CSV table of C-alpha atoms and ligand atoms in Angstrom, one decimal:
chain,number,residue,atom,x,y,z
A,195,UNK,CA,0.4,0.0,-0.1
A,196,UNK,CA,1.1,3.0,-0.7
A,197,UNK,CA,-0.3,6.7,1.0
A,198,UNK,CA,-3.3,7.8,-0.2
A,199,UNK,CA,-7.1,7.5,0.2
A,200,UNK,CA,-7.1,3.8,1.9
A,201,UNK,CA,-7.1,5.8,4.5
A,202,UNK,CA,-9.9,8.0,4.7
A,203,UNK,CA,-12.5,5.5,6.9
A,204,UNK,CA,-10.6,5.9,9.9
A,205,UNK,CA,-10.6,10.2,9.0
A,206,UNK,CA,-13.9,12.2,10.2
A,207,UNK,CA,-12.7,15.5,9.4
A,208,UNK,CA,-10.4,17.4,7.0
A,209,UNK,CA,-9.2,20.2,8.3
A,210,UNK,CA,-5.7,21.0,5.9
A,211,UNK,CA,-2.6,22.6,7.5
A,212,UNK,CA,-0.7,25.5,5.6
A,213,UNK,CA,2.1,24.7,8.1
A,214,UNK,CA,4.2,21.2,6.0
A,215,UNK,CA,7.2,20.1,3.2
A,216,UNK,CA,9.1,17.8,1.8
A,217,UNK,CA,10.4,15.2,3.4
A,218,UNK,CA,13.5,14.8,3.4
A,219,UNK,CA,13.3,10.4,5.1
A,220,UNK,CA,11.1,7.6,4.8
A,221,UNK,CA,8.6,7.6,7.0
A,222,UNK,CA,10.1,6.0,10.3
A,223,UNK,CA,8.4,7.1,13.5
A,224,UNK,CA,4.9,7.7,15.0
A,225,UNK,CA,4.9,10.5,17.9
A,226,UNK,CA,2.5,10.9,20.3
A,227,UNK,CA,1.4,14.2,21.5
A,228,UNK,CA,-1.7,16.1,23.7
A,229,UNK,CA,-2.4,19.8,22.2
A,230,UNK,CA,-2.1,21.3,26.2
A,231,UNK,CA,-5.2,23.4,24.9
A,232,UNK,CA,-8.7,23.7,25.2
A,233,UNK,CA,-10.9,23.3,22.8
A,234,UNK,CA,-10.0,21.7,20.7
A,235,UNK,CA,-10.8,24.4,17.7
A,236,UNK,CA,-8.0,26.8,19.3
A,237,UNK,CA,-5.3,23.9,18.3
A,238,UNK,CA,-6.6,23.2,15.4
A,239,UNK,CA,-6.8,26.7,14.7
A,240,UNK,CA,-2.9,27.5,16.1
A,241,UNK,CA,-2.5,24.4,14.1
A,242,UNK,CA,-3.2,25.8,10.6
A,243,UNK,CA,-2.0,29.6,11.6
A,244,UNK,CA,1.2,30.2,9.2
A,245,UNK,CA,2.7,32.5,12.2
A,246,UNK,CA,2.7,29.5,14.9
A,247,UNK,CA,4.9,27.6,12.5
A,248,UNK,CA,3.1,24.1,13.9
A,249,UNK,CA,0.8,21.1,12.5
A,250,UNK,CA,0.4,17.9,13.1
A,251,UNK,CA,-1.0,14.8,10.7
A,252,UNK,CA,-4.1,14.2,13.2
A,253,UNK,CA,-6.0,15.5,15.9
A,254,UNK,CA,-8.1,13.1,18.2
A,255,UNK,CA,-10.8,14.5,20.1
A,256,UNK,CA,-11.4,13.2,23.2
A,257,UNK,CA,-14.7,12.8,21.7
A,258,UNK,CA,-12.6,10.4,19.2
A,259,UNK,CA,-13.1,12.6,16.2
A,260,UNK,CA,-10.1,11.3,13.4
A,261,UNK,CA,-9.2,15.1,12.0
A,262,UNK,CA,-6.4,15.0,9.3
A,263,UNK,CA,-4.3,18.3,8.8
A,264,UNK,CA,-1.2,17.1,7.0
A,265,UNK,CA,-1.1,14.6,4.2
A,266,UNK,CA,0.7,11.8,5.4
A,267,UNK,CA,3.7,12.3,2.4
A,268,UNK,CA,4.1,15.5,3.7
A,269,UNK,CA,6.5,16.9,6.6
A,270,UNK,CA,4.4,17.9,9.4
A,271,UNK,CA,6.6,19.9,12.2
A,272,UNK,CA,4.9,18.4,15.3
A,273,UNK,CA,8.6,17.2,16.7
A,274,UNK,CA,10.9,21.0,17.3
A,275,UNK,CA,13.5,20.7,17.5
A,276,UNK,CA,14.5,16.6,18.5
A,277,UNK,CA,16.7,13.8,18.5
A,278,UNK,CA,15.9,9.4,18.5
A,279,UNK,CA,18.3,6.4,17.2
A,280,UNK,CA,20.7,8.9,15.8
A,281,UNK,CA,18.2,11.1,14.2
A,282,UNK,CA,18.0,14.2,14.4
A,283,UNK,CA,15.3,15.3,11.7
A,284,UNK,CA,12.6,12.9,13.6
A,285,UNK,CA,9.8,15.4,11.7
A,286,UNK,CA,10.6,14.2,8.7
A,287,UNK,CA,10.6,10.4,10.1
A,288,UNK,CA,7.6,10.7,11.2
A,289,UNK,CA,3.3,10.8,11.5
A,290,UNK,CA,2.5,13.3,14.1
A,291,UNK,CA,0.0,12.9,16.3
A,292,UNK,CA,-2.0,15.4,18.8
A,293,UNK,CA,-5.2,14.6,21.0
A,294,UNK,CA,-6.9,16.8,22.1
A,295,UNK,CA,-6.0,17.4,26.1
A,296,UNK,CA,-5.4,20.1,28.6
A,297,UNK,CA,-2.1,18.5,29.8
A,298,UNK,CA,0.1,19.1,32.4
A,299,UNK,CA,-0.9,22.9,32.1
A,300,UNK,CA,-4.2,22.6,31.7
A,301,UNK,CA,-5.5,20.4,34.3
A,302,UNK,CA,-3.5,17.0,34.0
A,303,UNK,CA,-5.5,14.0,34.2
A,304,UNK,CA,-6.2,10.6,32.2
A,305,UNK,CA,-7.4,10.2,28.3
A,306,UNK,CA,-10.5,9.6,27.1
A,307,UNK,CA,-11.4,6.4,26.4
A,308,UNK,CA,-12.9,7.3,23.2
A,309,UNK,CA,-10.0,8.7,22.4
A,310,UNK,CA,-7.6,6.2,22.6
A,311,UNK,CA,-10.7,3.5,20.5
A,312,UNK,CA,-10.0,5.8,18.0
A,313,UNK,CA,-5.9,6.3,17.9
A,314,UNK,CA,-5.9,2.4,17.8
A,315,UNK,CA,-7.0,1.9,14.2
A,316,UNK,CA,-5.3,4.7,13.1
A,317,UNK,CA,-2.2,4.1,14.6
A,318,UNK,CA,-2.4,0.6,13.9
A,319,UNK,CA,-3.2,1.1,9.3
A,320,UNK,CA,0.3,3.9,10.2
A,321,UNK,CA,2.5,1.0,11.7
A,322,UNK,CA,1.4,-1.2,8.7
A,323,UNK,CA,1.8,0.2,6.2
A,324,UNK,CA,4.9,2.1,7.3
A,325,UNK,CA,7.1,-1.0,8.6
A,326,UNK,CA,7.2,0.8,11.7
A,327,UNK,CA,9.5,-1.2,14.1
A,328,UNK,CA,7.6,-0.8,18.2
A,329,UNK,CA,10.5,0.6,20.1
A,330,UNK,CA,10.3,4.3,16.9
A,331,UNK,CA,6.2,4.9,18.8
A,332,UNK,CA,6.9,7.4,21.4
A,333,UNK,CA,5.9,10.1,23.1
A,334,UNK,CA,6.7,13.6,22.0
A,335,UNK,CA,8.6,13.5,25.2
A,336,UNK,CA,11.0,10.4,23.9
A,337,UNK,CA,12.7,12.4,21.3
A,338,UNK,CA,12.5,16.1,23.5
A,339,UNK,CA,13.7,15.2,26.5
A,340,UNK,CA,14.7,18.6,27.4
A,341,UNK,CA,11.7,20.8,26.2
A,342,UNK,CA,8.9,18.0,26.2
A,343,UNK,CA,6.2,16.3,28.3
A,344,UNK,CA,4.4,15.0,26.6
A,345,UNK,CA,1.7,12.9,26.6
A,346,UNK,CA,3.2,11.8,30.6
A,347,UNK,CA,2.9,9.8,32.8
A,348,UNK,CA,-1.0,9.0,31.8
A,349,UNK,CA,-0.7,7.7,28.5
A,350,UNK,CA,-1.6,4.6,28.2
A,351,UNK,CA,1.5,3.3,27.0
A,352,UNK,CA,-0.6,-0.7,27.9
A,353,UNK,CA,-3.4,-0.5,26.1
A,354,UNK,CA,-0.9,0.0,22.1
A,355,UNK,CA,1.3,-1.8,23.7
A,356,UNK,CA,-2.0,-4.6,23.7
A,357,UNK,CA,-1.9,-4.4,20.1
A,358,UNK,CA,1.1,-4.3,19.4
A,359,UNK,CA,1.9,-1.3,18.4
A,360,UNK,CA,4.2,0.0,21.2
A,361,UNK,CA,6.6,-2.0,22.1
A,362,UNK,CA,5.6,-3.1,26.4
A,363,UNK,CA,6.4,-2.9,29.6
A,364,UNK,CA,9.8,-4.5,29.8
A,365,UNK,CA,9.7,-7.9,32.3
A,366,UNK,CA,12.3,-10.4,33.3
A,367,UNK,CA,14.4,-7.7,34.8
A,368,UNK,CA,17.8,-8.4,36.0
A,369,UNK,CA,18.9,-7.8,39.8
A,370,UNK,CA,21.1,-4.9,40.7
A,371,UNK,CA,22.9,-2.5,38.2
A,372,UNK,CA,23.6,-4.6,35.2
A,373,UNK,CA,26.1,-1.2,34.0
A,374,UNK,CA,29.9,-1.1,35.5
A,375,UNK,CA,28.8,2.5,35.8
A,376,UNK,CA,27.0,5.9,35.0
A,377,UNK,CA,28.3,6.3,32.6
A,378,UNK,CA,27.9,3.2,31.0
A,379,UNK,CA,24.0,3.5,31.2
A,380,UNK,CA,24.0,7.2,29.6
A,381,UNK,CA,25.7,5.0,26.7
A,382,UNK,CA,22.9,2.0,26.8
A,383,UNK,CA,20.3,4.9,27.0
A,384,UNK,CA,21.6,6.6,23.9
A,385,UNK,CA,21.7,3.7,22.1
A,386,UNK,CA,18.3,2.8,23.9
A,387,UNK,CA,17.8,6.3,21.1
A,388,UNK,CA,17.3,8.9,24.1
A,389,UNK,CA,19.4,12.0,23.4
A,390,UNK,CA,21.5,12.2,26.4
A,391,UNK,CA,22.6,15.9,26.9
A,392,UNK,CA,21.1,16.6,29.3
A,393,UNK,CA,21.4,14.1,31.6
A,394,UNK,CA,19.3,14.3,34.5
A,395,UNK,CA,15.7,15.2,31.5
A,396,UNK,CA,16.6,12.2,29.8
A,397,UNK,CA,16.1,9.9,32.5
A,398,UNK,CA,13.3,11.4,33.6
A,399,UNK,CA,11.8,10.9,30.0
A,400,UNK,CA,12.8,7.1,30.1
A,401,UNK,CA,10.9,7.0,33.7
A,402,UNK,CA,7.5,8.9,32.3
A,403,UNK,CA,8.0,5.9,29.7
A,404,UNK,CA,9.0,3.6,31.2
A,405,UNK,CA,8.1,4.0,34.5
A,406,UNK,CA,5.4,5.9,35.1
A,407,UNK,CA,4.8,5.8,38.8
A,408,UNK,CA,7.9,8.0,39.8
A,409,UNK,CA,9.5,10.2,37.6
A,410,UNK,CA,13.1,10.8,39.7
A,411,UNK,CA,15.8,12.4,37.2
A,412,UNK,CA,18.1,9.9,38.8
A,413,UNK,CA,19.3,6.6,37.1
A,414,UNK,CA,19.1,3.8,39.7
A,415,UNK,CA,18.6,-0.2,39.7
A,416,UNK,CA,15.5,-1.1,38.9
A,417,UNK,CA,15.9,2.2,35.6
A,418,UNK,CA,19.3,0.2,34.9
A,419,UNK,CA,17.3,-3.2,34.6
A,420,UNK,CA,14.4,-1.3,32.8
A,421,UNK,CA,17.0,-0.1,30.1
A,422,UNK,CA,19.2,-3.9,30.0
A,423,UNK,CA,16.3,-6.4,29.3
A,424,UNK,CA,14.5,-3.5,26.7
A,425,UNK,CA,18.0,-3.5,24.5
A,426,UNK,CA,18.6,-7.1,25.3
A,427,UNK,CA,15.3,-7.9,23.8
A,428,UNK,CA,15.7,-5.4,20.6
A,429,UNK,CA,19.2,-7.6,20.4
A,430,UNK,CA,18.3,-10.0,20.5
A,431,UNK,CA,14.8,-9.8,17.8
A,432,UNK,CA,12.1,-10.1,20.3
A,433,UNK,CA,11.6,-6.5,19.2
A,434,UNK,CA,13.1,-3.6,17.0
B,795,ZN,ZN1,3.9,17.5,21.7
């Protein structure tokens, strides 16, 4: 399949944004965001305003309406300055999906069932169509740890993992700290994908995704064991 009309059945409304450009690399990622604006019309207006220089391919309302703003073959402007697995231009390689949500600024809370129910089939189609590795279905905070915390610790990654749309939480954790020292921990964190320029922010972003119950910014044995298992699963071909 190639991009185009085949996904129309999952799209309820088109709100075309002028904020997009040429991709320089093939699609290999999907990035999940929250809008941190209410109501959703305000977020749509902003993503269609040339002066804002922001956009996304899709926005999903809390009621589960899927709105397309930018065609998938175009580079939307959702990730900003970003980095993942050696790629410094995440916008060029990704599909950006915004979730209508108040965010941390306007009262952080869980995501609406109807919204996640709409996200799952859309993401399933995208992951299949572009053969996106599960380790490349990420949150904005994963690719911009110094600037962003969306979609945040209440985003239900487990529900996406149930459908094989992102990596599941690591199991069979090693006892004790599997890395020799903090230097090798951060090397491994970068190898998994994260920008480690700001080490505390990188650990916070990792925790927000992989141990959302407690966000400290400090590496410890548990965090190291989770990272070790994630890398081991990938190296042994259980995930990619
Ligand atoms: Zn974002």
